[in-house]
Amino acid sequence: MKRTRMLIIAALMSLAASAQGVNESRIVTDTILSKVLGVKRAYTVLLPKGFDSGDTRRYPVLYLLHGMWGKNDDWVSQGRLKDVVDRLVASGEARPMVIVTPDAGGGDPNVYQNGYFDMDGWKYETFFFTELVPFIEKQFRTGGSKANRAIAGLSMGGGGATAYGLRHPDMFCAVYAMSALMDIPDGRETDAEKPDGKLAKLTRSVIDHSCVRFVAEADSQSRERLRSVQWFVDCGDDDFLLDRNIDFTRAMRHAAIPCQFRVRDGVHDWEYWHTALYLCLPFVSRNFSAQ
Amino acid sequence: MKRTRMLIIAALMSLAASAQGVNESRIVTDTILSKVLGVKRAYTVLLPKGFDSGDTRRYPVLYLLHGMWGKNDDWVSQGRLKDVVDRLVASGEARPMVIVTPDAGGGDPNVYQNGYFDMDGWKYETFFFTELVPFIEKQFRTGGSKANRAIAGLSMGGGGATAYGLRHPDMFCAVYAMSALMDIPDGRETDAEKPDGKLAKLTRSVIDHSCVRFVAEADSQSRERLRSVQWFVDCGDDDFLLDRNIDFTRAMRHAAIPCQFRVRDGVHDWEYWHTALYLCLPFVSRNFSAQ
Amino acid sequence: MKRTRMLIIAALMSLAASAQGVNESRIVTDTILSKVLGVKRAYTVLLPKGFDSGDTRRYPVLYLLHGMWGKNDDWVSQGRLKDVVDRLVASGEARPMVIVTPDAGGGDPNVYQNGYFDMDGWKYETFFFTELVPFIEKQFRTGGSKANRAIAGLSMGGGGATAYGLRHPDMFCAVYAMSALMDIPDGRETDAEKPDGKLAKLTRSVIDHSCVRFVAEADSQSRERLRSVQWFVDCGDDDFLLDRNIDFTRAMRHAAIPCQFRVRDGVHDWEYWHTALYLCLPFVSRNFSAQ
Amino acid sequence: MKRTRMLIIAALMSLAASAQGVNESRIVTDTILSKVLGVKRAYTVLLPKGFDSGDTRRYPVLYLLHGMWGKNDDWVSQGRLKDVVDRLVASGEARPMVIVTPDAGGGDPNVYQNGYFDMDGWKYETFFFTELVPFIEKQFRTGGSKANRAIAGLSMGGGGATAYGLRHPDMFCAVYAMSALMDIPDGRETDAEKPDGKLAKLTRSVIDHSCVRFVAEADSQSRERLRSVQWFVDCGDDDFLLDRNIDFTRAMRHAAIPCQFRVRDGVHDWEYWHTALYLCLPFVSRNFSAQ
């Protein structure tokens, strides 16, 4: 009995004194030198519990993309990724996996070039597929094939994840889009104040890579390929991008490509994306192939 | 159409550039000079949207207590209180209310005196009921009676909230306990290394204020008074305090005092308490009397 | 101990031997003779626990409408209304209320006249507001004013509930639409095989009472009145009526009338509507005025 | 447009006119002649969509047990098993599986012999493992090994499922217990009115097969074997069997055997067990081995 009492106080002490211990996932931040972009880019990786204990096991991998103005550690600091992962892996609702949050921004899109697509002086999509993915999957014993690779993201990163899934359906078994910038209506020239500025280039790249138009214009062969990916679209009922997500899911329905769709309570904020992880991680887990 | 496009970019810009606007709750941190404690104590208050626009409306009030090692701004910084409140008030699931998170610690309980009970040199319960509550409810036009006053807390603060509700059932219409330190088994002298240290005093105060024993020993009049409060106990299935919460709910059942009980997936961490707010705020909202 | 054992067996026996007891809501089915319709119409009523113990308390009232091919006892037999009510009232998530499920069909719409609107030979809306509501609210001490009256329904009844709310915003404080037939696109003449048949009349009445068009065409005074009602639209992601519900919520947004919107997993079936009760009953409960 | 209108009416017609189509699971009820029991026993099987289209694919199998007073079709008629399965398989949250609901009762336990354990004149456990399981798994191309076999049940069937898992840990990869009769405290002779009656025999068999005692008394080898099974215990906060489930999960904790535990809102009723399926089916799905 006295022992029980001391254990409780000791537990309260140790909880406070340190992080919650050795039995958990681990966050690593590092950089990759990109020849394509001509710069070093940061990335953050969540490694599952037990990852580096010398074994040779390969893990499935989730690429998790940030939004405009964001950067690689957003999902950890704002989205509390580690807490959710540790909870869901402990309960079995998510499989141990490597989660990569790359940097496609660096902050203010007026100052830093930003975005997931190839544009003048910023070939991010090329970097992603020819440099980042091969590097990560070698470095961290992950993925290696579509069956063990998924992608997700929020806002601009939700659009990026969806566009990557649409344009590379052989690369991902599952795509989860949160509050995604699926499209910017109106294909005309941007009339931003500085038409050659970084933000104008970014805007044009989103218009050019409209996820809605891609599906609407997909031929029957392309549609068939898209059916080999599992799709999930999740957007708040008070999100200013809701109509873009409706447009996308409607296009998917008309193209007969199965796509889960949820409209939950919420706006365009981290509270929404944090809770989205509770749906996203089980979703990709059950779509990864067996180990 | 062009207008739609610009609105989307503008929305993304403005989301990033600032907090989400004028239509929301607001956080204030200040201090109260306590004669009882002989020191200034900090407190943090969440004021509902529109609070200070000159009206005279009174709001219901929730006192929300932190845990051991914690302090007044924990619920805002770690618990993301404002985000959850804004979401639930917008959807109507929580009523606009004032939420007060006082400081009963200040950090390391080996260094700072800590705890919600009266002990030698630290009459916190006296301070709470004779100084803090009257001050807050005058200053912020809140509560004023049991029908519009609730209390909740996590860990040591969950035990504090429950003990306050048990010992002052005329003060609160509803009590919500998260991962609560309801008790420390074994009533013998503490054998902590420093029996006169701050932590030993705190430990003894929790033993002396056991919520489980209070209910078990309550006479029929006391039980009847406790039935005038709405009770909710919420604890993770992997929380090291689960057995203490089971003991408490069992005592309540034996005493025929209705008490909601939930065991959800989780441990003793902020991920649990953050999600607990989604249950706690609607619970207290529906138990506040009409405006 | 022996006593505990006998209690468990006794509890299992009594659970099986009977319904779960006296402390619960109660279902009554009866008829009302309608002068407007020229026939007797059945209705089913759920009375809250303790309703008829001689007190004079008034209860809030929810009118809960069935779908095409349905009838008054669908919500009880298919929707398991009583089980959900007893659960949510016990936990405090729903307030004790009277729930009325009238009969606007009687079965096959090719055989029986059907629908919630006035049409040739079937003035159901007139019956509802001039006969049914006054009768129910006198008979069962309910509602009596907008502040304590809500309406909800599924499919054709979801459209009926919404249209009633739109056309009588002074009558209901809250409207909850499930998988609602908000509209049938295309206003042209019906080309059903029997243009004068019951089904053709019903179809035309839904077209004529389009909820989407009503909102789109509402002037600023009408919109202001609609803002005095709380709206909730809930539709499955694989429901064939999803686009109609999207159209309606979009019209509400353009008209700046706040409206909750949820798209959950599911199709047009009782599994969806059963779970919708867990959202609907708390929603109307928190929008009823205080007792 | 006219086409859309006709499609909506046609959809409403077809929904009403028939069950929801060919793309769904299917219920079969049949009997097995048991030499062990000396009688024919009924069983009901849910076969996944596409099961009998001539392929040779094997499916994982879930044995789902009814409660006292119950029989084989309870889970279909009261638990709405097919609706939940179709929903969760469509969304990917549950894997296509065969679900078997055997008959261990037949109704009134005073009249019909009842229960999942071997007792005088009723060797049900022997029947289950030596006749039913081999028969089902041959007949329906299921399971075949622990990795693809799970068991679950409610009340007496929850106790049965747990006891089977404890006593045959090599047979099941996962066990899900709902409101389970884990034990009847007090091991003394039953003092039921008819000590040789069917109910008294049943009571004694539950006492003899206490799940709580089994875990408490398990040696280290046995505990290690039990860790090869995934366990989930789910019980309502107002269920009269809650303390038995607490006892069991506590025993598991003391034995260091991981076990999920949830206490949700509710009592000992079908509303609880129906919603439990939404947790149970994903749980067993993620614990089945890959196909």
XYZ file of C-alpha atoms in Angstrom, chain C residues 1-9 11-13 15-17 20 68-69 77-80 83-84 87-88 90-91 93 109-110 155-156 181 183-192 199 203 207 238 240-241 244 264-272 274-275 278, chain D residues 1-9 11-13 15-17 20 68-69 77-80 83-84 87-88 90-91 93 109-110 155-156 181 183-192 199 203 207 238 240-241 244 264-272 274-275 278:
126
model
C -20.822 -12.046 -1.921
C -23.412 -14.704 -2.412
C -25.765 -11.765 -2.620
C -23.758 -10.224 -5.470
C -23.935 -13.446 -7.390
C -27.669 -13.701 -7.052
C -28.055 -10.070 -8.095
C -26.198 -10.699 -11.333
C -28.309 -13.675 -12.248
C -30.421 -8.863 -13.356
C -29.847 -11.089 -16.382
C -33.211 -12.726 -15.764
C -33.472 -7.916 -18.432
C -34.616 -10.790 -20.522
C -38.016 -11.172 -18.975
C -36.137 -2.329 -19.143
C -41.323 8.259 -48.763
C -42.896 4.802 -48.414
C -39.457 0.300 -35.223
C -36.665 1.044 -37.710
C -34.957 4.008 -36.060
C -35.007 2.583 -32.521
C -33.466 3.297 -27.115
C -31.579 6.380 -28.262
C -29.687 6.661 -23.483
C -29.276 10.363 -24.219
C -30.032 9.372 -18.978
C -26.642 10.911 -19.766
C -27.137 14.869 -23.593
C -46.770 6.235 -52.876
C -48.300 4.725 -55.990
C -35.222 11.871 -46.872
C -38.634 13.155 -48.048
C -34.868 15.527 -50.419
C -35.101 19.605 -54.189
C -35.658 17.709 -57.409
C -33.716 19.497 -60.122
C -35.517 20.633 -63.285
C -38.829 22.374 -62.894
C -40.437 21.074 -66.049
C -43.553 18.978 -66.260
C -43.123 15.544 -64.834
C -42.953 12.834 -67.428
C -43.809 10.016 -65.121
C -46.513 9.707 -57.424
C -42.988 14.682 -57.410
C -40.300 20.457 -57.222
C -22.474 7.973 -50.572
C -27.617 9.769 -53.868
C -29.107 12.991 -52.449
C -29.083 18.314 -53.233
C -20.576 11.431 -42.489
C -19.806 7.994 -43.833
C -22.854 6.286 -45.216
C -25.699 5.810 -47.624
C -29.456 6.408 -47.638
C -30.398 3.925 -44.936
C -31.605 3.441 -41.381
C -28.093 2.870 -40.100
C -27.397 6.488 -41.047
C -30.252 5.898 -36.369
C -26.822 7.407 -35.755
C -27.218 11.009 -31.613
C -31.611 17.591 -65.818
C -34.865 15.794 -66.403
C -32.696 12.707 -66.199
C -31.433 13.700 -62.752
C -34.965 14.136 -61.535
C -36.022 10.739 -62.725
C -32.955 9.179 -61.173
C -33.826 10.566 -57.767
C -37.375 9.272 -57.875
C -33.612 5.716 -56.450
C -36.254 6.389 -53.824
C -38.477 3.785 -55.440
C -34.605 1.726 -52.113
C -38.074 1.089 -50.862
C -38.916 -1.734 -53.182
C -30.107 -2.551 -51.166
C -28.208 -15.545 -22.057
C -31.785 -15.955 -23.364
C -32.171 -9.160 -35.989
C -31.340 -7.170 -32.855
C -27.757 -6.138 -33.529
C -28.301 -5.181 -37.186
C -26.024 -2.996 -41.893
C -22.915 -2.292 -39.845
C -21.090 0.204 -43.950
C -17.673 -0.586 -42.510
C -17.598 -0.125 -47.877
C -15.495 2.489 -46.079
C -12.746 0.212 -41.847
C -32.399 -20.768 -19.731
C -34.904 -22.299 -17.351
C -22.863 -10.537 -21.877
C -22.755 -14.307 -21.320
C -20.126 -11.845 -17.773
C -17.214 -13.893 -13.517
C -19.838 -14.440 -10.880
C -18.273 -13.608 -7.522
C -18.367 -16.209 -4.758
C -17.351 -19.717 -5.665
C -19.669 -21.483 -3.226
C -22.425 -23.841 -4.217
C -25.293 -22.164 -5.975
C -28.314 -21.711 -3.819
C -30.757 -21.281 -6.644
C -30.093 -22.339 -14.712
C -24.514 -20.437 -13.071
C -18.375 -19.563 -11.657
C -24.232 1.970 -16.102
C -24.528 -3.953 -13.798
C -21.561 -6.048 -14.956
C -16.707 -7.692 -13.290
C -18.655 4.142 -22.822
C -22.007 5.641 -21.946
C -24.695 3.029 -21.600
C -26.386 0.070 -20.027
C -26.751 -3.632 -20.782
C -28.713 -3.317 -24.015
C -28.657 -3.713 -27.786
C -28.044 -0.026 -28.299
C -24.688 -0.585 -26.607
C -24.883 -2.299 -31.842
C -22.461 0.608 -31.396
C -18.234 -0.093 -34.845
